[in-house]
Short mmCIF file of C-alpha atoms in Angstrom, two decimals:
data_model
loop_
_atom_site.label_atom_id
_atom_site.label_comp_id
_atom_site.label_asym_id
_atom_site.label_seq_id
_atom_site.Cartn_x
_atom_site.Cartn_y
_atom_site.Cartn_z
CA MET H 918 -53.58 -217.36 10.79
CA SER H 919 -52.79 -220.85 12.43
CA GLY H 920 -49.66 -222.40 13.69
CA ARG H 921 -47.06 -220.58 15.34
CA PRO H 922 -45.51 -217.34 14.15
CA GLY H 923 -42.79 -218.16 11.53
CA ARG H 924 -43.20 -221.83 12.10
CA ALA H 925 -45.73 -224.44 10.96
CA GLY H 926 -47.95 -226.05 13.73
CA GLY H 927 -47.38 -226.62 17.38
CA THR H 928 -48.72 -224.38 20.39
CA LEU H 929 -47.46 -221.21 21.58
CA PRO H 930 -45.80 -221.32 25.13
CA ALA H 931 -47.05 -219.98 28.33
CA VAL H 932 -44.87 -217.08 28.15
CA TYR H 933 -47.00 -215.56 25.38
CA ARG H 934 -48.86 -213.15 27.53
CA THR H 935 -49.09 -209.37 27.39
CA ALA H 936 -47.09 -207.40 29.90
CA THR H 937 -50.24 -206.76 32.21
CA GLU H 938 -50.82 -210.59 32.27
CA LEU H 939 -47.31 -211.30 33.02
CA ARG H 940 -46.82 -208.85 35.96
CA ALA H 941 -49.94 -209.86 37.59
CA ALA H 942 -48.48 -213.65 37.54
CA LEU H 943 -45.34 -212.45 38.88
CA ALA H 944 -47.23 -210.36 41.72
CA GLY H 945 -49.08 -213.37 42.39
CA ARG H 946 -46.33 -215.84 42.71
CA THR H 947 -47.61 -218.11 40.01
CA ALA H 948 -44.55 -217.24 37.74
CA THR H 949 -41.08 -216.21 38.52
CA ALA H 950 -38.87 -213.76 36.57
CA ALA H 951 -35.95 -216.00 36.10
CA GLY H 952 -38.44 -218.95 34.91
CA THR H 953 -40.17 -216.39 32.75
CA LEU H 954 -36.85 -215.21 31.29
CA ARG H 955 -35.54 -218.98 31.06
CA ALA H 956 -38.82 -219.78 28.84
CA GLY H 957 -38.49 -216.80 26.67
CA LEU H 958 -35.21 -217.26 25.72
CA ALA H 959 -35.76 -221.04 24.71
CA TRP H 960 -38.66 -219.56 22.57
CA LEU H 961 -36.44 -216.98 21.17
CA ASP H 962 -33.75 -219.69 20.12
CA GLU H 963 -36.53 -221.70 18.52
CA VAL H 964 -38.48 -218.86 16.47
CA ASN H 965 -35.77 -215.90 16.06
CA PRO H 966 -33.74 -217.60 13.47
CA GLY H 967 -36.39 -217.57 10.99
CA LEU H 968 -37.50 -213.91 11.95
CA ASN H 969 -34.17 -212.33 12.69
CA ALA H 970 -36.07 -209.90 15.14
CA VAL H 971 -33.60 -209.82 17.92
CA VAL H 972 -29.99 -209.31 17.09
CA PHE H 973 -28.03 -209.25 20.48
CA THR H 974 -28.88 -210.72 23.68
CA ASP H 975 -26.85 -210.31 27.01
CA ARG H 976 -28.09 -213.27 28.81
CA PRO H 977 -25.92 -213.14 31.95
CA ALA H 978 -27.05 -209.72 32.50
CA ALA H 979 -30.40 -210.59 32.17
CA TYR H 980 -30.54 -213.50 34.34
CA ALA H 981 -29.01 -211.49 37.05
CA ALA H 982 -31.78 -208.72 36.51
CA ALA H 983 -34.46 -211.46 36.83
CA ALA H 984 -32.91 -212.92 39.88
CA ALA H 985 -32.78 -209.50 41.55
CA ALA H 986 -36.45 -209.08 40.52
CA ASP H 987 -37.53 -212.21 42.01
CA ALA H 988 -35.66 -211.11 45.48
CA LEU H 989 -37.52 -207.98 45.30
CA ALA H 990 -40.89 -209.49 44.48
CA ASP H 991 -42.55 -208.42 47.89
CA ASP H 992 -41.37 -204.79 47.48
CA ALA H 993 -42.68 -204.09 44.00
CA ALA H 994 -44.80 -200.90 44.82
CA ASP H 995 -42.59 -198.59 42.86
CA ARG H 996 -41.53 -200.99 40.25
CA PRO H 997 -44.48 -201.28 37.86
CA LEU H 998 -42.39 -203.65 35.46
CA LEU H 999 -40.88 -205.71 37.91
CA GLY H 1000 -39.31 -208.82 36.26
CA VAL H 1001 -41.06 -208.10 32.87
CA PRO H 1002 -38.48 -209.09 29.87
CA VAL H 1003 -38.09 -206.10 27.37
CA THR H 1004 -36.06 -205.51 24.25
CA LEU H 1005 -34.70 -202.39 23.02
CA LYS H 1006 -34.35 -201.06 19.20
CA GLU H 1007 -30.67 -201.47 18.45
CA HIS H 1008 -29.56 -198.07 18.15
CA ILE H 1009 -31.07 -197.00 21.87
CA ALA H 1010 -28.01 -196.64 24.09
CA ALA H 1011 -27.77 -199.32 26.74
CA ALA H 1012 -24.31 -200.00 28.61
CA GLY H 1013 -22.59 -202.97 27.03
CA MET H 1014 -24.76 -203.46 23.99
CA PRO H 1015 -24.19 -202.60 20.49
CA ALA H 1016 -26.02 -199.33 19.14
CA SER H 1017 -24.74 -199.03 15.38
CA TYR H 1018 -28.15 -198.33 13.54
CA GLY H 1019 -27.26 -201.54 11.41
CA ASP H 1020 -24.34 -199.77 10.11
CA PRO H 1021 -20.90 -201.76 9.98
CA ALA H 1022 -19.02 -198.72 10.23
CA ARG H 1023 -20.71 -197.92 13.54
CA ALA H 1024 -20.36 -201.48 15.09
CA ARG H 1025 -17.92 -200.27 17.81
CA PRO H 1026 -17.61 -198.73 20.16
CA TRP H 1027 -20.48 -199.84 22.46
CA PRO H 1028 -22.31 -197.34 24.64
CA VAL H 1029 -20.90 -197.50 28.31
CA THR H 1030 -23.82 -195.81 29.94
CA ASP H 1031 -27.84 -196.34 29.67
CA ALA H 1032 -30.09 -193.69 27.80
CA PRO H 1033 -32.51 -192.23 30.53
CA CYS H 1034 -35.53 -193.98 29.09
CA VAL H 1035 -33.33 -197.15 29.49
CA ALA H 1036 -32.35 -196.28 32.92
CA ARG H 1037 -35.95 -195.82 33.84
CA LEU H 1038 -37.03 -199.21 32.57
CA ARG H 1039 -34.35 -200.75 34.67
CA ARG H 1040 -35.60 -198.69 37.55
CA ALA H 1041 -39.04 -199.91 37.06
CA GLY H 1042 -37.70 -203.46 37.26
CA ALA H 1043 -37.82 -204.50 33.62
CA VAL H 1044 -35.38 -207.13 32.52
CA VAL H 1045 -33.48 -205.87 29.63
CA VAL H 1046 -33.01 -209.07 27.30
CA GLY H 1047 -31.49 -207.51 24.06
CA LYS H 1048 -31.53 -205.54 20.98
CA THR H 1049 -33.97 -205.66 17.98
CA ASN H 1050 -33.31 -205.20 14.40
CA PRO H 1051 -33.60 -201.53 12.77
CA SER H 1052 -33.40 -200.49 9.16
CA LEU H 1053 -30.18 -198.99 8.07
CA HIS H 1054 -29.85 -195.60 10.01
CA GLY H 1055 -33.55 -196.26 10.86
CA ARG H 1056 -34.80 -194.96 7.24
CA ASP H 1057 -36.88 -197.36 5.59
CA TRP H 1058 -40.32 -198.87 5.52
CA GLN H 1059 -38.73 -202.41 5.69
CA THR H 1060 -35.96 -203.79 8.07
CA ASP H 1061 -32.71 -204.76 6.57
CA ASN H 1062 -29.50 -203.40 7.06
CA PRO H 1063 -25.78 -204.93 6.15
CA LEU H 1064 -24.91 -205.58 9.53
CA TYR H 1065 -27.76 -207.66 10.96
CA GLY H 1066 -29.55 -208.72 7.67
CA LEU H 1067 -33.17 -208.87 7.37
CA SER H 1068 -35.95 -209.36 9.67
CA ARG H 1069 -39.23 -211.23 8.72
CA ASN H 1070 -42.83 -210.90 9.66
CA PRO H 1071 -44.25 -213.59 12.37
CA TRP H 1072 -47.38 -213.88 10.54
CA ASP H 1073 -45.83 -214.54 7.23
CA PRO H 1074 -41.96 -214.84 7.05
CA ALA H 1075 -42.26 -214.07 3.18
CA ARG H 1076 -43.40 -210.57 4.15
CA THR H 1077 -41.90 -207.72 5.70
CA PRO H 1078 -42.54 -206.59 9.49
CA GLY H 1079 -42.09 -202.96 8.27
CA GLY H 1080 -39.85 -200.51 9.42
CA SER H 1081 -37.63 -199.00 10.76
CA SER H 1082 -38.59 -200.59 13.94
CA GLY H 1083 -39.61 -204.22 12.42
CA GLY H 1084 -37.35 -206.14 14.70
CA GLY H 1085 -39.28 -204.97 17.68
CA ALA H 1086 -42.52 -205.40 16.29
CA ALA H 1087 -41.81 -208.78 15.26
CA ALA H 1088 -40.29 -209.77 18.76
CA VAL H 1089 -43.28 -208.70 20.33
CA ALA H 1090 -45.96 -210.35 17.84
CA ALA H 1091 -43.79 -213.53 18.00
CA GLY H 1092 -44.04 -213.63 21.77
CA ILE H 1093 -40.30 -213.18 22.45
CA VAL H 1094 -40.91 -210.46 24.79
CA PRO H 1095 -44.38 -208.60 25.60
CA VAL H 1096 -42.69 -205.09 25.54
CA ASP H 1097 -40.22 -203.53 23.01
CA LEU H 1098 -38.83 -199.84 23.49
CA SER H 1099 -38.26 -198.22 20.12
CA THR H 1100 -38.00 -195.13 18.23
CA ASP H 1101 -40.84 -193.19 16.08
CA THR H 1102 -40.17 -190.08 14.29
CA ALA H 1103 -42.81 -190.42 10.95
CA GLY H 1104 -44.15 -193.75 11.71
CA SER H 1105 -41.14 -196.03 12.17
CA LEU H 1106 -42.81 -198.07 14.96
CA ARG H 1107 -46.40 -197.38 14.49
CA VAL H 1108 -46.10 -198.84 11.07
CA PRO H 1109 -44.58 -201.93 11.71
CA ALA H 1110 -46.56 -202.50 14.73
CA ALA H 1111 -49.63 -202.17 12.34
CA PHE H 1112 -48.05 -204.69 9.86
CA CYS H 1113 -47.19 -207.37 12.68
CA GLY H 1114 -50.71 -207.19 14.39
CA VAL H 1115 -49.59 -205.32 17.60
CA TYR H 1116 -50.01 -201.68 18.92
CA ALA H 1117 -47.42 -199.04 19.43
CA HIS H 1118 -47.64 -195.97 21.61
CA ARG H 1119 -46.10 -192.79 20.94
CA PRO H 1120 -46.09 -190.79 24.01
CA THR H 1121 -47.00 -187.14 24.20
CA GLU H 1122 -43.98 -184.62 23.13
CA GLY H 1123 -41.80 -184.08 26.41
CA SER H 1124 -43.27 -186.92 28.33
CA VAL H 1125 -40.29 -189.49 27.77
CA ALA H 1126 -36.87 -188.13 27.38
CA GLY H 1127 -35.58 -188.03 23.74
CA LEU H 1128 -32.11 -188.49 24.60
CA GLY H 1129 -30.43 -191.81 24.27
CA PRO H 1130 -30.79 -193.11 20.65
CA ALA H 1131 -26.92 -192.98 19.30
CA PRO H 1132 -27.29 -189.81 16.79
CA THR H 1133 -27.47 -190.50 13.33
CA ARG H 1134 -24.85 -188.98 10.83
CA GLU H 1135 -27.08 -186.00 10.83
CA LEU H 1136 -27.07 -185.90 14.64
CA THR H 1137 -31.01 -185.94 14.54
CA ILE H 1138 -32.60 -187.84 17.75
CA PRO H 1139 -35.49 -190.02 16.93
CA ARG H 1140 -38.45 -189.84 19.20
CA MET H 1141 -38.92 -192.70 21.87
CA THR H 1142 -41.71 -195.07 21.45
CA GLU H 1143 -42.92 -198.26 22.96
CA VAL H 1144 -44.64 -201.31 21.43
CA ALA H 1145 -46.66 -203.66 23.46
CA ARG H 1146 -48.66 -206.66 22.55
CA SER H 1147 -52.26 -206.40 22.18
CA PRO H 1148 -54.94 -209.64 22.76
CA ALA H 1149 -55.10 -209.86 19.13
CA ALA H 1150 -51.45 -210.89 18.67
CA PRO H 1151 -50.68 -214.18 16.41
CA ARG H 1152 -52.06 -217.39 18.41
CA THR H 1153 -52.35 -220.75 17.39
#
């Protein structure tokens, strides 16, 4: 694969790093959380229109969290993700953000509290940027829904990123964020991760709180999973 994910030609920005690489740069003061966020959002604005991976951002809140992370840079012992930008699958509850499963009938109201997993991400210092696209009700091997539309694969926009967590996998593979928190019941994140050339981790049962995704119409609660970029992600 040559060229930018989803684009022709050019060079990927310096923010295209794994979470481990980025955290080391932040800890070593060779990068700031605010500067990383600013560059990441600029990259999002450039590549996301062709991918539709990220469907919602709360930029004022993200910048406030980044500023707080920079102020705490010398006190990060218990904050392993301090300053690292992350996204969340759209239906995971986060205060002031949508959680609809891509269903227009569920577009409102928005959650007013964080899911336990999101609260723990924030306590770890992560900067929550926004939400990534799911398939409708989290039940498809592609990622498309009537509320947000179709997501595309950053390696080849003519192909699918998989589903149901295709938006998160595409966002990570495209370098928009180094980590996305998503859900996985039967491969919903592991399959998109494989389609997009990144990796997903489904934690051992009970090690991560399963509460938080807005219940589906059948009141099922998907498993929480995370996706992170591997060193083999798309590069020029």
